[in-house]
Amino acid sequence: MKHIRNFCIIAHIDHGKSTLADRLLEFTGTVDKRQMQAQVLDDMDLERERGITIKSHAIQMKYTYEGEVYTLNLIDTPGHVDFSYEVSRSIAACEGALLIVDASQGVEAQTISNLYLAIGNDLTIIPVLNKIDLPGAMPEEISDQIVDLIGCPREDIIHASGKEGIGIEDILRAVITRVPAPKGEADGKLQALIFDSVFNSFRGIEVIFRVKNGSIKKGDKVKFVATGKEYFADEVGVLKLQKEPRDQIECGDVGYLISGIKQAKEVKVGDTITHTNAASEAILGFEDVKPMVFAGIYPVETSEFEDLREAMEKLQLNDASLVWEPETSAALGFGFRCGFLGMLHLEIIQERLEREFDMTVITTVPSVQFKVFNIKGEESLIQAPSDMPDPVHIDYIEEPFVKVQIITKSDYVGAIITLCMDKRGVIKNQVYLTSDRVELTFDMPLAEIVFDFFDKLKTISRGYASLDYELAGWRESDMVKLDIMLNGEPVDALSAIVHRKKAYDWGKRLCEKLRELLPRQQFEIAIQAAIGQKIVARETVKALRKNVIAKCYGGDISRKRKLLEKQKKGKKRMRQIGTVEVPQEAFMAVLKLE
C-alpha cells in the first residue's frame, strides 16, 4: 500500500486540466505515441467538440522514483460549475489533489469552490501554476494569489506547462513525496466505495470503485450494501486506457468490477461493496445531489416512452447527478420530470439522449423548486407550473435563493452589478483581490440564474468573469403562475412561474414569439398570457382565407355579403372544433427568450 497514490486534478474551466493529464500519461509511458491524441481521457464526442470535460475519468499510471515503482491513480475532473457533483465524487476517492491555476488568468471562482471541497475532505493540496509559457503569463502575481488562498510556502508551487511539457517530473515527484499513501486494513473485511459506473451493452454494468479496507479477488461473492444485492465478481481489474483484468485489487487501489449486472437501478453511486459473509457497515459516501433546475423531458412519439425510460436509467448510471421521475402533461402526454445541476447540464443530457440513444425529445420550460404555503398553513414543494394550486388557496410562496460569487476584472464591475440588480440580486460584498481583480458576492433568486445569466455575464465581461453559486435558503417572493392559452385552452407545457413584476413583460414577449412560430390555420388563433383569470397580453394569428367572392363580378352587393356571412359562420364553427398544432420550435422558443 505504501507504493499507491490516489490523486485528482481540480481547476476552473479552461485552466488546462486535461492537457496536463495528457502529459502525465505520456511521461509515465501509460499511453504510447500511437494512441496519443489531445484530451486523451475525454472519450465522449461531445467533450471533444466542446473542449470541456463532462465526466471525471480515472486512469492508472506506473512511475519509478528512487528505484521503487509507484502506482498512481489519477482522476481528471470537470471544471464547470454544472458538473461539480462529478468533482465531489472524485475527491471522495482520493488522498491528494493537484490544484491547477492558469498563469495568465489567476485564481477564479470555481478554483476556490473546488479547493474548499478538497480541503473539506482532508486532501493534500499540491498547487500547480500552469501555462507559464504563455506571453501573458504573470507567475509572480499569481503565485501571490495562490499563497494568499492556501497559505502554502511560495517554493511549494510547481511551475508547469501542459502544452510544452514543463514541470511534469516535478509534479510526479510532488505527488509521491507529498500525498500520503492510502490508509486502511489490508487484511480487514472488504469495504470499497463505488464512485462511478458505466453501462456496457455487451457485459452489463461496469462498476468503478476504490478499495478502502480489505481486498477483492476475481470470483469472490460480493454484496452491494445499499441495494442488498449479491453478485459474483466475474472480472476485476485496473483502469489503464483500456481495462486490464487482474486477479486481485489490493487495499487502497482503484479498479473496476464486472459481474453481469443488467438492471441500472441495482447500482447506486456512493454505495459500498463488501463480501457476502462479512457484515461490514457502509462507508460514509458523499451527500446526495441537490438539483437546481427542473424541466420536463418528453418523447416526440408517445409510443417511445418506455425506450426513453431505459435511456434515462442508463444515463443516470453514467451521470449520477441526474434525478428524474415520471410525469404527465395534457399537451405532451407521458414523460419525465428531471432535475439538473444547471442549464449546461440540461443541454448536455438532451444531446446525449439524442446521440447515444437515438431519442428525439421535447424539453419544457426549465423551472426551479418553489415552496407554496396554503391558507391552512400547509407547505408543498412545487417543481412544475402545472402543480401550482389555484391562487385563491395560496397564502404565500417562497423561492430558493443562492449566494453567488463572481470574480472579474475591475473594468466590468459596473455592468455586472447592473445585470445582477436586473435579476433581483442584492449585493452583499465587494473585495478587491488585487488592484484589478474584484470578488463580488450577491444574494440572488435561483430562478433568475437558471436561464441565460451565465451567457450574459460572459458577454458583458468579455469572458473574464467567473461564476460560482451555492444554495442560501428560501425567501418569500411575489411569484405568480403565467398561463399561455391558445383559443382559450391553456397549454401546460408553456406555462411558467415568474415574479409578478416580470410577468407582463414575459407574457408579452412569449405571445409575440408564438405568433411568429405557430403556423396559420383556416381559423383565427388567439394567443393569450394570463395570470389566474386576468389576461396580461394577447396576440392573434390571422386566419388563412379563401377568396369566396371571386365568382361575383358586378351585381348587387348583397350577393357578396351573403357569401362572406356564410364563410364567417364556417370559420366560427371551425374555431370551436379546430385544434391548434404547436410545433416543437415553440416549446424551445421559451428557452431562447431574450
Short mmCIF file of N, CA and C in Angstrom, two decimals, residues 358-521:
data_model
loop_
_atom_site.label_atom_id
_atom_site.label_comp_id
_atom_site.label_asym_id
_atom_site.label_seq_id
_atom_site.Cartn_x
_atom_site.Cartn_y
_atom_site.Cartn_z
N ASP A 358 -30.37 7.67 -29.59
CA ASP A 358 -31.27 7.93 -30.72
C ASP A 358 -32.67 8.35 -30.32
N MET A 359 -32.80 9.11 -29.23
CA MET A 359 -34.12 9.54 -28.79
C MET A 359 -34.31 11.00 -29.17
N THR A 360 -35.43 11.31 -29.87
CA THR A 360 -35.72 12.73 -30.07
C THR A 360 -36.70 13.15 -28.98
N VAL A 361 -36.33 14.20 -28.26
CA VAL A 361 -37.16 14.59 -27.10
C VAL A 361 -37.55 16.07 -27.17
N ILE A 362 -38.63 16.38 -26.46
CA ILE A 362 -39.06 17.78 -26.30
C ILE A 362 -38.78 18.16 -24.85
N THR A 363 -38.16 19.31 -24.65
CA THR A 363 -37.89 19.77 -23.29
C THR A 363 -38.81 20.93 -22.97
N THR A 364 -39.44 20.90 -21.80
CA THR A 364 -40.33 22.02 -21.43
C THR A 364 -39.52 23.12 -20.76
N VAL A 365 -40.21 24.21 -20.42
CA VAL A 365 -39.54 25.36 -19.80
C VAL A 365 -38.87 24.94 -18.50
N PRO A 366 -37.57 25.19 -18.35
CA PRO A 366 -36.93 24.85 -17.08
C PRO A 366 -37.47 25.74 -15.96
N SER A 367 -37.59 25.17 -14.77
CA SER A 367 -38.02 25.99 -13.63
C SER A 367 -37.28 25.49 -12.41
N VAL A 368 -37.42 26.20 -11.30
CA VAL A 368 -36.77 25.73 -10.07
C VAL A 368 -37.87 25.29 -9.10
N GLN A 369 -37.48 24.78 -7.95
CA GLN A 369 -38.48 24.36 -6.96
C GLN A 369 -39.00 25.57 -6.20
N PHE A 370 -40.28 25.56 -5.88
CA PHE A 370 -40.85 26.61 -5.03
C PHE A 370 -41.55 25.96 -3.85
N LYS A 371 -41.60 26.67 -2.73
CA LYS A 371 -42.38 26.18 -1.59
C LYS A 371 -43.66 27.00 -1.54
N VAL A 372 -44.80 26.32 -1.62
CA VAL A 372 -46.08 27.02 -1.59
C VAL A 372 -46.76 26.74 -0.25
N PHE A 373 -47.16 27.80 0.45
CA PHE A 373 -47.88 27.65 1.72
C PHE A 373 -49.32 28.06 1.49
N ASN A 374 -50.26 27.13 1.78
CA ASN A 374 -51.67 27.46 1.54
C ASN A 374 -52.28 28.14 2.78
N ILE A 375 -53.55 28.51 2.66
CA ILE A 375 -54.16 29.29 3.76
C ILE A 375 -54.30 28.47 5.05
N LYS A 376 -54.23 27.14 4.93
CA LYS A 376 -54.29 26.33 6.16
C LYS A 376 -52.91 26.22 6.80
N GLY A 377 -51.90 26.80 6.13
CA GLY A 377 -50.54 26.75 6.68
C GLY A 377 -49.77 25.50 6.27
N GLU A 378 -50.34 24.72 5.31
CA GLU A 378 -49.62 23.51 4.87
C GLU A 378 -48.61 23.90 3.80
N GLU A 379 -47.47 23.17 3.80
CA GLU A 379 -46.40 23.51 2.86
C GLU A 379 -46.29 22.42 1.79
N SER A 380 -46.11 22.82 0.52
CA SER A 380 -45.88 21.80 -0.51
C SER A 380 -44.79 22.29 -1.46
N LEU A 381 -44.03 21.32 -1.98
CA LEU A 381 -42.95 21.66 -2.91
C LEU A 381 -43.46 21.59 -4.34
N ILE A 382 -43.26 22.63 -5.11
CA ILE A 382 -43.75 22.69 -6.49
C ILE A 382 -42.55 22.68 -7.43
N GLN A 383 -42.51 21.69 -8.34
CA GLN A 383 -41.39 21.64 -9.29
C GLN A 383 -41.82 22.06 -10.68
N ALA A 384 -43.11 21.93 -10.96
CA ALA A 384 -43.59 22.26 -12.30
C ALA A 384 -44.77 23.23 -12.18
N PRO A 385 -44.93 24.15 -13.13
CA PRO A 385 -46.04 25.11 -13.06
C PRO A 385 -47.40 24.41 -12.96
N SER A 386 -47.50 23.19 -13.56
CA SER A 386 -48.80 22.50 -13.56
C SER A 386 -49.22 22.07 -12.15
N ASP A 387 -48.24 21.95 -11.21
CA ASP A 387 -48.59 21.53 -9.84
C ASP A 387 -49.10 22.69 -8.99
N MET A 388 -49.00 23.90 -9.52
CA MET A 388 -49.32 25.09 -8.73
C MET A 388 -50.81 25.14 -8.41
N PRO A 389 -51.18 25.28 -7.13
CA PRO A 389 -52.61 25.34 -6.79
C PRO A 389 -53.24 26.66 -7.25
N ASP A 390 -54.56 26.74 -7.15
CA ASP A 390 -55.30 27.94 -7.52
C ASP A 390 -54.84 29.11 -6.63
N PRO A 391 -54.62 30.32 -7.22
CA PRO A 391 -54.15 31.46 -6.42
C PRO A 391 -55.01 31.75 -5.19
N VAL A 392 -56.30 31.40 -5.26
CA VAL A 392 -57.22 31.67 -4.13
C VAL A 392 -56.75 30.94 -2.87
N HIS A 393 -56.16 29.73 -3.05
CA HIS A 393 -55.78 28.93 -1.88
C HIS A 393 -54.38 29.22 -1.37
N ILE A 394 -53.64 30.09 -2.09
CA ILE A 394 -52.24 30.32 -1.71
C ILE A 394 -52.12 31.46 -0.71
N ASP A 395 -51.38 31.20 0.38
CA ASP A 395 -51.10 32.25 1.35
C ASP A 395 -49.87 33.02 0.89
N TYR A 396 -48.72 32.33 0.74
CA TYR A 396 -47.52 32.95 0.19
C TYR A 396 -46.61 31.89 -0.42
N ILE A 397 -45.65 32.34 -1.22
CA ILE A 397 -44.74 31.42 -1.92
C ILE A 397 -43.30 31.79 -1.56
N GLU A 398 -42.49 30.76 -1.31
CA GLU A 398 -41.07 31.01 -1.06
C GLU A 398 -40.26 30.45 -2.23
N GLU A 399 -39.19 31.15 -2.61
CA GLU A 399 -38.33 30.64 -3.69
C GLU A 399 -36.91 30.49 -3.18
N PRO A 400 -36.13 29.58 -3.81
CA PRO A 400 -34.76 29.37 -3.34
C PRO A 400 -33.85 30.53 -3.74
N PHE A 401 -33.02 30.97 -2.81
CA PHE A 401 -32.03 32.00 -3.10
C PHE A 401 -30.65 31.36 -3.08
N VAL A 402 -29.73 31.92 -3.87
CA VAL A 402 -28.38 31.38 -3.88
C VAL A 402 -27.38 32.49 -3.57
N LYS A 403 -26.25 32.05 -3.02
CA LYS A 403 -25.17 33.01 -2.78
C LYS A 403 -24.26 32.90 -4.00
N VAL A 404 -24.15 34.00 -4.74
CA VAL A 404 -23.40 34.00 -5.99
C VAL A 404 -22.06 34.70 -5.78
N GLN A 405 -21.01 34.04 -6.25
CA GLN A 405 -19.68 34.62 -6.13
C GLN A 405 -19.14 34.85 -7.53
N ILE A 406 -18.83 36.11 -7.86
CA ILE A 406 -18.33 36.43 -9.20
C ILE A 406 -16.96 37.06 -9.05
N ILE A 407 -15.98 36.52 -9.78
CA ILE A 407 -14.65 37.13 -9.77
C ILE A 407 -14.41 37.71 -11.15
N THR A 408 -14.05 39.00 -11.21
CA THR A 408 -13.96 39.66 -12.51
C THR A 408 -12.87 40.72 -12.50
N LYS A 409 -12.56 41.23 -13.70
CA LYS A 409 -11.65 42.38 -13.79
C LYS A 409 -12.43 43.61 -13.36
N SER A 410 -11.70 44.58 -12.76
CA SER A 410 -12.41 45.73 -12.18
C SER A 410 -13.11 46.59 -13.24
N ASP A 411 -12.69 46.50 -14.53
CA ASP A 411 -13.34 47.30 -15.58
C ASP A 411 -14.83 46.98 -15.73
N TYR A 412 -15.19 45.74 -15.40
CA TYR A 412 -16.57 45.31 -15.71
C TYR A 412 -17.51 45.34 -14.51
N VAL A 413 -17.02 45.88 -13.36
CA VAL A 413 -17.83 45.81 -12.13
C VAL A 413 -19.19 46.46 -12.30
N GLY A 414 -19.21 47.67 -12.91
CA GLY A 414 -20.48 48.40 -13.05
C GLY A 414 -21.51 47.61 -13.83
N ALA A 415 -21.07 47.09 -14.99
CA ALA A 415 -22.00 46.35 -15.86
C ALA A 415 -22.53 45.10 -15.16
N ILE A 416 -21.65 44.43 -14.40
CA ILE A 416 -22.06 43.19 -13.73
C ILE A 416 -23.06 43.48 -12.61
N ILE A 417 -22.80 44.57 -11.86
CA ILE A 417 -23.74 44.92 -10.77
C ILE A 417 -25.11 45.25 -11.37
N THR A 418 -25.11 45.98 -12.51
CA THR A 418 -26.39 46.31 -13.17
C THR A 418 -27.13 45.03 -13.57
N LEU A 419 -26.39 44.08 -14.19
CA LEU A 419 -27.00 42.81 -14.61
C LEU A 419 -27.62 42.09 -13.41
N CYS A 420 -26.87 42.03 -12.30
CA CYS A 420 -27.37 41.30 -11.12
C CYS A 420 -28.57 42.01 -10.50
N MET A 421 -28.57 43.34 -10.52
CA MET A 421 -29.73 44.08 -9.98
C MET A 421 -30.98 43.80 -10.83
N ASP A 422 -30.78 43.74 -12.16
CA ASP A 422 -31.89 43.41 -13.06
C ASP A 422 -32.48 42.06 -12.72
N LYS A 423 -31.61 41.16 -12.26
CA LYS A 423 -32.06 39.81 -11.95
C LYS A 423 -32.50 39.70 -10.48
N ARG A 424 -32.87 40.79 -9.89
CA ARG A 424 -33.37 40.85 -8.49
C ARG A 424 -32.30 40.46 -7.47
N GLY A 425 -31.03 40.73 -7.80
CA GLY A 425 -29.94 40.38 -6.89
C GLY A 425 -29.68 41.51 -5.90
N VAL A 426 -29.12 41.15 -4.75
CA VAL A 426 -28.75 42.14 -3.73
C VAL A 426 -27.25 41.99 -3.49
N ILE A 427 -26.48 43.07 -3.63
CA ILE A 427 -25.04 42.97 -3.44
C ILE A 427 -24.72 42.86 -1.95
N LYS A 428 -23.86 41.91 -1.61
CA LYS A 428 -23.54 41.65 -0.20
C LYS A 428 -22.12 42.07 0.13
N ASN A 429 -21.22 41.94 -0.85
CA ASN A 429 -19.82 42.19 -0.54
C ASN A 429 -19.04 42.49 -1.81
N GLN A 430 -17.99 43.27 -1.68
CA GLN A 430 -17.14 43.59 -2.82
C GLN A 430 -15.71 43.67 -2.30
N VAL A 431 -14.87 42.74 -2.74
CA VAL A 431 -13.49 42.70 -2.23
C VAL A 431 -12.52 42.80 -3.40
N TYR A 432 -11.55 43.69 -3.29
CA TYR A 432 -10.50 43.77 -4.32
C TYR A 432 -9.41 42.78 -3.97
N LEU A 433 -9.29 41.71 -4.80
CA LEU A 433 -8.27 40.69 -4.54
C LEU A 433 -6.90 41.25 -4.91
N THR A 434 -6.83 41.95 -6.08
CA THR A 434 -5.61 42.69 -6.46
C THR A 434 -6.14 44.02 -6.97
N SER A 435 -5.24 44.83 -7.53
CA SER A 435 -5.70 46.16 -7.96
C SER A 435 -6.72 46.08 -9.09
N ASP A 436 -6.70 44.98 -9.88
CA ASP A 436 -7.69 44.94 -10.97
C ASP A 436 -8.55 43.67 -10.97
N ARG A 437 -8.59 42.94 -9.86
CA ARG A 437 -9.49 41.78 -9.78
C ARG A 437 -10.40 41.94 -8.57
N VAL A 438 -11.70 41.78 -8.82
CA VAL A 438 -12.68 42.02 -7.77
C VAL A 438 -13.50 40.77 -7.54
N GLU A 439 -13.80 40.50 -6.29
CA GLU A 439 -14.74 39.42 -5.97
C GLU A 439 -16.03 40.06 -5.50
N LEU A 440 -17.12 39.77 -6.21
CA LEU A 440 -18.43 40.32 -5.85
C LEU A 440 -19.29 39.19 -5.30
N THR A 441 -20.00 39.47 -4.21
CA THR A 441 -20.90 38.46 -3.66
C THR A 441 -22.32 39.01 -3.68
N PHE A 442 -23.25 38.24 -4.22
CA PHE A 442 -24.65 38.65 -4.32
C PHE A 442 -25.55 37.60 -3.69
N ASP A 443 -26.73 38.02 -3.23
CA ASP A 443 -27.81 37.08 -2.94
C ASP A 443 -28.80 37.23 -4.08
N MET A 444 -29.08 36.11 -4.77
CA MET A 444 -29.98 36.19 -5.92
C MET A 444 -30.95 35.03 -5.95
N PRO A 445 -32.14 35.23 -6.54
CA PRO A 445 -33.07 34.11 -6.69
C PRO A 445 -32.50 33.12 -7.72
N LEU A 446 -32.57 31.84 -7.39
CA LEU A 446 -32.06 30.81 -8.30
C LEU A 446 -32.77 30.86 -9.65
N ALA A 447 -34.07 31.19 -9.62
CA ALA A 447 -34.87 31.20 -10.86
C ALA A 447 -34.28 32.16 -11.89
N GLU A 448 -33.62 33.23 -11.43
CA GLU A 448 -33.08 34.23 -12.36
C GLU A 448 -31.75 33.76 -12.97
N ILE A 449 -31.04 32.89 -12.25
CA ILE A 449 -29.73 32.44 -12.73
C ILE A 449 -29.90 31.34 -13.77
N VAL A 450 -31.00 30.59 -13.61
CA VAL A 450 -31.22 29.39 -14.39
C VAL A 450 -31.16 29.63 -15.90
N PHE A 451 -31.76 30.71 -16.38
CA PHE A 451 -31.89 30.84 -17.83
C PHE A 451 -30.60 31.19 -18.55
N ASP A 452 -30.31 32.47 -18.68
CA ASP A 452 -29.17 32.83 -19.54
C ASP A 452 -28.21 33.73 -18.80
N PHE A 453 -28.23 33.64 -17.47
CA PHE A 453 -27.41 34.55 -16.67
C PHE A 453 -25.92 34.36 -16.99
N PHE A 454 -25.50 33.11 -17.06
CA PHE A 454 -24.08 32.81 -17.27
C PHE A 454 -23.61 33.37 -18.62
N ASP A 455 -24.44 33.16 -19.67
CA ASP A 455 -24.08 33.65 -21.01
C ASP A 455 -23.95 35.17 -21.00
N LYS A 456 -24.93 35.84 -20.34
CA LYS A 456 -24.90 37.31 -20.32
C LYS A 456 -23.69 37.81 -19.55
N LEU A 457 -23.37 37.11 -18.46
CA LEU A 457 -22.22 37.50 -17.65
C LEU A 457 -20.94 37.41 -18.47
N LYS A 458 -20.82 36.33 -19.24
CA LYS A 458 -19.63 36.14 -20.07
C LYS A 458 -19.56 37.22 -21.16
N THR A 459 -20.72 37.58 -21.73
CA THR A 459 -20.75 38.59 -22.80
C THR A 459 -20.31 39.94 -22.25
N ILE A 460 -20.90 40.33 -21.11
CA ILE A 460 -20.60 41.63 -20.52
C ILE A 460 -19.11 41.74 -20.17
N SER A 461 -18.55 40.64 -19.65
CA SER A 461 -17.18 40.72 -19.14
C SER A 461 -16.16 40.20 -20.16
N ARG A 462 -16.60 40.03 -21.42
CA ARG A 462 -15.73 39.51 -22.48
C ARG A 462 -15.07 38.20 -22.08
N GLY A 463 -15.82 37.38 -21.35
CA GLY A 463 -15.32 36.06 -20.99
C GLY A 463 -14.43 36.03 -19.76
N TYR A 464 -14.20 37.20 -19.12
CA TYR A 464 -13.27 37.22 -17.99
C TYR A 464 -13.91 36.81 -16.66
N ALA A 465 -15.20 37.12 -16.50
CA ALA A 465 -15.81 36.87 -15.19
C ALA A 465 -16.02 35.38 -14.97
N SER A 466 -15.86 34.93 -13.73
CA SER A 466 -16.13 33.52 -13.44
C SER A 466 -17.18 33.46 -12.33
N LEU A 467 -17.99 32.42 -12.39
CA LEU A 467 -19.17 32.37 -11.53
C LEU A 467 -19.20 31.08 -10.72
N ASP A 468 -19.64 31.20 -9.49
CA ASP A 468 -19.86 30.01 -8.67
C ASP A 468 -21.04 30.32 -7.76
N TYR A 469 -21.88 29.33 -7.48
CA TYR A 469 -23.01 29.63 -6.58
C TYR A 469 -23.33 28.44 -5.70
N GLU A 470 -23.93 28.74 -4.55
CA GLU A 470 -24.39 27.67 -3.66
C GLU A 470 -25.70 28.10 -3.03
N LEU A 471 -26.53 27.14 -2.64
CA LEU A 471 -27.84 27.46 -2.08
C LEU A 471 -27.72 28.21 -0.77
N ALA A 472 -28.60 29.21 -0.58
CA ALA A 472 -28.51 30.01 0.64
C ALA A 472 -29.85 30.05 1.37
N GLY A 473 -30.76 29.10 1.08
CA GLY A 473 -32.03 29.06 1.81
C GLY A 473 -33.20 29.61 1.01
N TRP A 474 -34.35 29.71 1.66
CA TRP A 474 -35.61 30.10 1.00
C TRP A 474 -36.07 31.47 1.49
N ARG A 475 -36.68 32.25 0.58
CA ARG A 475 -37.23 33.55 0.99
C ARG A 475 -38.58 33.76 0.32
N GLU A 476 -39.43 34.52 1.00
CA GLU A 476 -40.77 34.78 0.46
C GLU A 476 -40.67 35.73 -0.73
N SER A 477 -41.40 35.41 -1.82
CA SER A 477 -41.38 36.25 -3.02
C SER A 477 -42.78 36.30 -3.62
N ASP A 478 -43.00 37.35 -4.42
CA ASP A 478 -44.32 37.51 -5.04
C ASP A 478 -44.31 36.80 -6.39
N MET A 479 -44.46 35.45 -6.34
CA MET A 479 -44.40 34.67 -7.58
C MET A 479 -45.82 34.38 -8.08
N VAL A 480 -45.99 34.36 -9.40
CA VAL A 480 -47.30 34.02 -9.97
C VAL A 480 -47.10 32.99 -11.08
N LYS A 481 -48.18 32.26 -11.37
CA LYS A 481 -48.13 31.31 -12.47
C LYS A 481 -48.68 32.00 -13.71
N LEU A 482 -47.87 32.00 -14.77
CA LEU A 482 -48.28 32.64 -16.02
C LEU A 482 -48.71 31.54 -16.98
N ASP A 483 -50.00 31.57 -17.37
CA ASP A 483 -50.50 30.55 -18.30
C ASP A 483 -50.51 31.08 -19.71
N ILE A 484 -50.22 30.23 -20.66
CA ILE A 484 -50.35 30.61 -22.07
C ILE A 484 -51.56 29.85 -22.62
N MET A 485 -52.49 30.60 -23.22
CA MET A 485 -53.71 29.96 -23.74
C MET A 485 -53.81 30.16 -25.25
N LEU A 486 -54.16 29.07 -25.93
CA LEU A 486 -54.41 29.15 -27.37
C LEU A 486 -55.91 28.93 -27.56
N ASN A 487 -56.60 29.95 -28.08
CA ASN A 487 -58.06 29.89 -28.23
C ASN A 487 -58.73 29.47 -26.92
N GLY A 488 -58.26 30.04 -25.83
CA GLY A 488 -58.90 29.78 -24.54
C GLY A 488 -58.47 28.49 -23.86
N GLU A 489 -57.68 27.66 -24.55
CA GLU A 489 -57.21 26.39 -23.95
C GLU A 489 -55.80 26.58 -23.39
N PRO A 490 -55.58 26.38 -22.08
CA PRO A 490 -54.23 26.54 -21.57
C PRO A 490 -53.30 25.41 -22.06
N VAL A 491 -52.07 25.77 -22.46
CA VAL A 491 -51.08 24.77 -22.89
C VAL A 491 -50.11 24.63 -21.72
N ASP A 492 -50.22 23.52 -20.97
CA ASP A 492 -49.45 23.43 -19.72
C ASP A 492 -47.94 23.39 -19.93
N ALA A 493 -47.51 22.94 -21.12
CA ALA A 493 -46.06 22.83 -21.34
C ALA A 493 -45.41 24.20 -21.53
N LEU A 494 -46.23 25.23 -21.78
CA LEU A 494 -45.67 26.56 -22.00
C LEU A 494 -45.79 27.47 -20.78
N SER A 495 -46.51 27.01 -19.73
CA SER A 495 -46.69 27.91 -18.59
C SER A 495 -45.41 27.98 -17.77
N ALA A 496 -45.27 29.07 -17.02
CA ALA A 496 -44.06 29.28 -16.22
C ALA A 496 -44.42 29.97 -14.92
N ILE A 497 -43.56 29.82 -13.92
CA ILE A 497 -43.75 30.55 -12.66
C ILE A 497 -42.76 31.70 -12.68
N VAL A 498 -43.30 32.95 -12.65
CA VAL A 498 -42.41 34.12 -12.75
C VAL A 498 -42.75 35.13 -11.65
N HIS A 499 -41.85 36.09 -11.46
CA HIS A 499 -42.10 37.13 -10.47
C HIS A 499 -43.15 38.08 -11.02
N ARG A 500 -44.03 38.59 -10.15
CA ARG A 500 -45.15 39.41 -10.64
C ARG A 500 -44.65 40.61 -11.46
N LYS A 501 -43.55 41.21 -11.05
CA LYS A 501 -43.02 42.39 -11.75
C LYS A 501 -42.67 42.06 -13.19
N LYS A 502 -42.23 40.82 -13.41
CA LYS A 502 -41.74 40.48 -14.76
C LYS A 502 -42.81 39.76 -15.58
N ALA A 503 -43.97 39.45 -14.95
CA ALA A 503 -44.97 38.61 -15.62
C ALA A 503 -45.50 39.26 -16.90
N TYR A 504 -45.80 40.58 -16.84
CA TYR A 504 -46.39 41.25 -18.01
C TYR A 504 -45.41 41.21 -19.18
N ASP A 505 -44.16 41.57 -18.88
CA ASP A 505 -43.14 41.63 -19.92
C ASP A 505 -42.89 40.25 -20.54
N TRP A 506 -42.80 39.25 -19.67
CA TRP A 506 -42.56 37.86 -20.09
C TRP A 506 -43.71 37.38 -20.98
N GLY A 507 -44.96 37.62 -20.53
CA GLY A 507 -46.14 37.18 -21.27
C GLY A 507 -46.19 37.82 -22.66
N LYS A 508 -45.88 39.13 -22.70
CA LYS A 508 -45.94 39.86 -23.97
C LYS A 508 -44.93 39.29 -24.96
N ARG A 509 -43.68 39.08 -24.48
CA ARG A 509 -42.64 38.58 -25.38
C ARG A 509 -42.94 37.16 -25.87
N LEU A 510 -43.50 36.35 -24.95
CA LEU A 510 -43.80 34.97 -25.32
C LEU A 510 -44.92 34.92 -26.35
N CYS A 511 -45.95 35.75 -26.16
CA CYS A 511 -47.05 35.79 -27.13
C CYS A 511 -46.54 36.23 -28.51
N GLU A 512 -45.66 37.22 -28.53
CA GLU A 512 -45.13 37.70 -29.82
C GLU A 512 -44.32 36.60 -30.51
N LYS A 513 -43.53 35.89 -29.71
CA LYS A 513 -42.70 34.82 -30.26
C LYS A 513 -43.58 33.70 -30.83
N LEU A 514 -44.65 33.35 -30.09
CA LEU A 514 -45.54 32.27 -30.56
C LEU A 514 -46.27 32.67 -31.83
N ARG A 515 -46.59 33.99 -31.93
CA ARG A 515 -47.30 34.44 -33.14
C ARG A 515 -46.42 34.17 -34.38
N GLU A 516 -45.10 34.33 -34.23
CA GLU A 516 -44.21 34.07 -35.38
C GLU A 516 -44.13 32.57 -35.68
N LEU A 517 -44.20 31.76 -34.61
CA LEU A 517 -43.89 30.33 -34.79
C LEU A 517 -45.09 29.45 -35.12
N LEU A 518 -46.29 29.87 -34.71
CA LEU A 518 -47.46 29.00 -34.96
C LEU A 518 -47.87 29.10 -36.42
N PRO A 519 -48.04 27.95 -37.09
CA PRO A 519 -48.48 28.00 -38.50
C PRO A 519 -49.91 28.53 -38.59
N ARG A 520 -50.20 29.28 -39.66
CA ARG A 520 -51.57 29.82 -39.80
C ARG A 520 -52.53 28.69 -40.16
N GLN A 521 -53.73 28.79 -39.60
CA GLN A 521 -54.76 27.77 -39.84
C GLN A 521 -55.89 28.39 -40.67
#
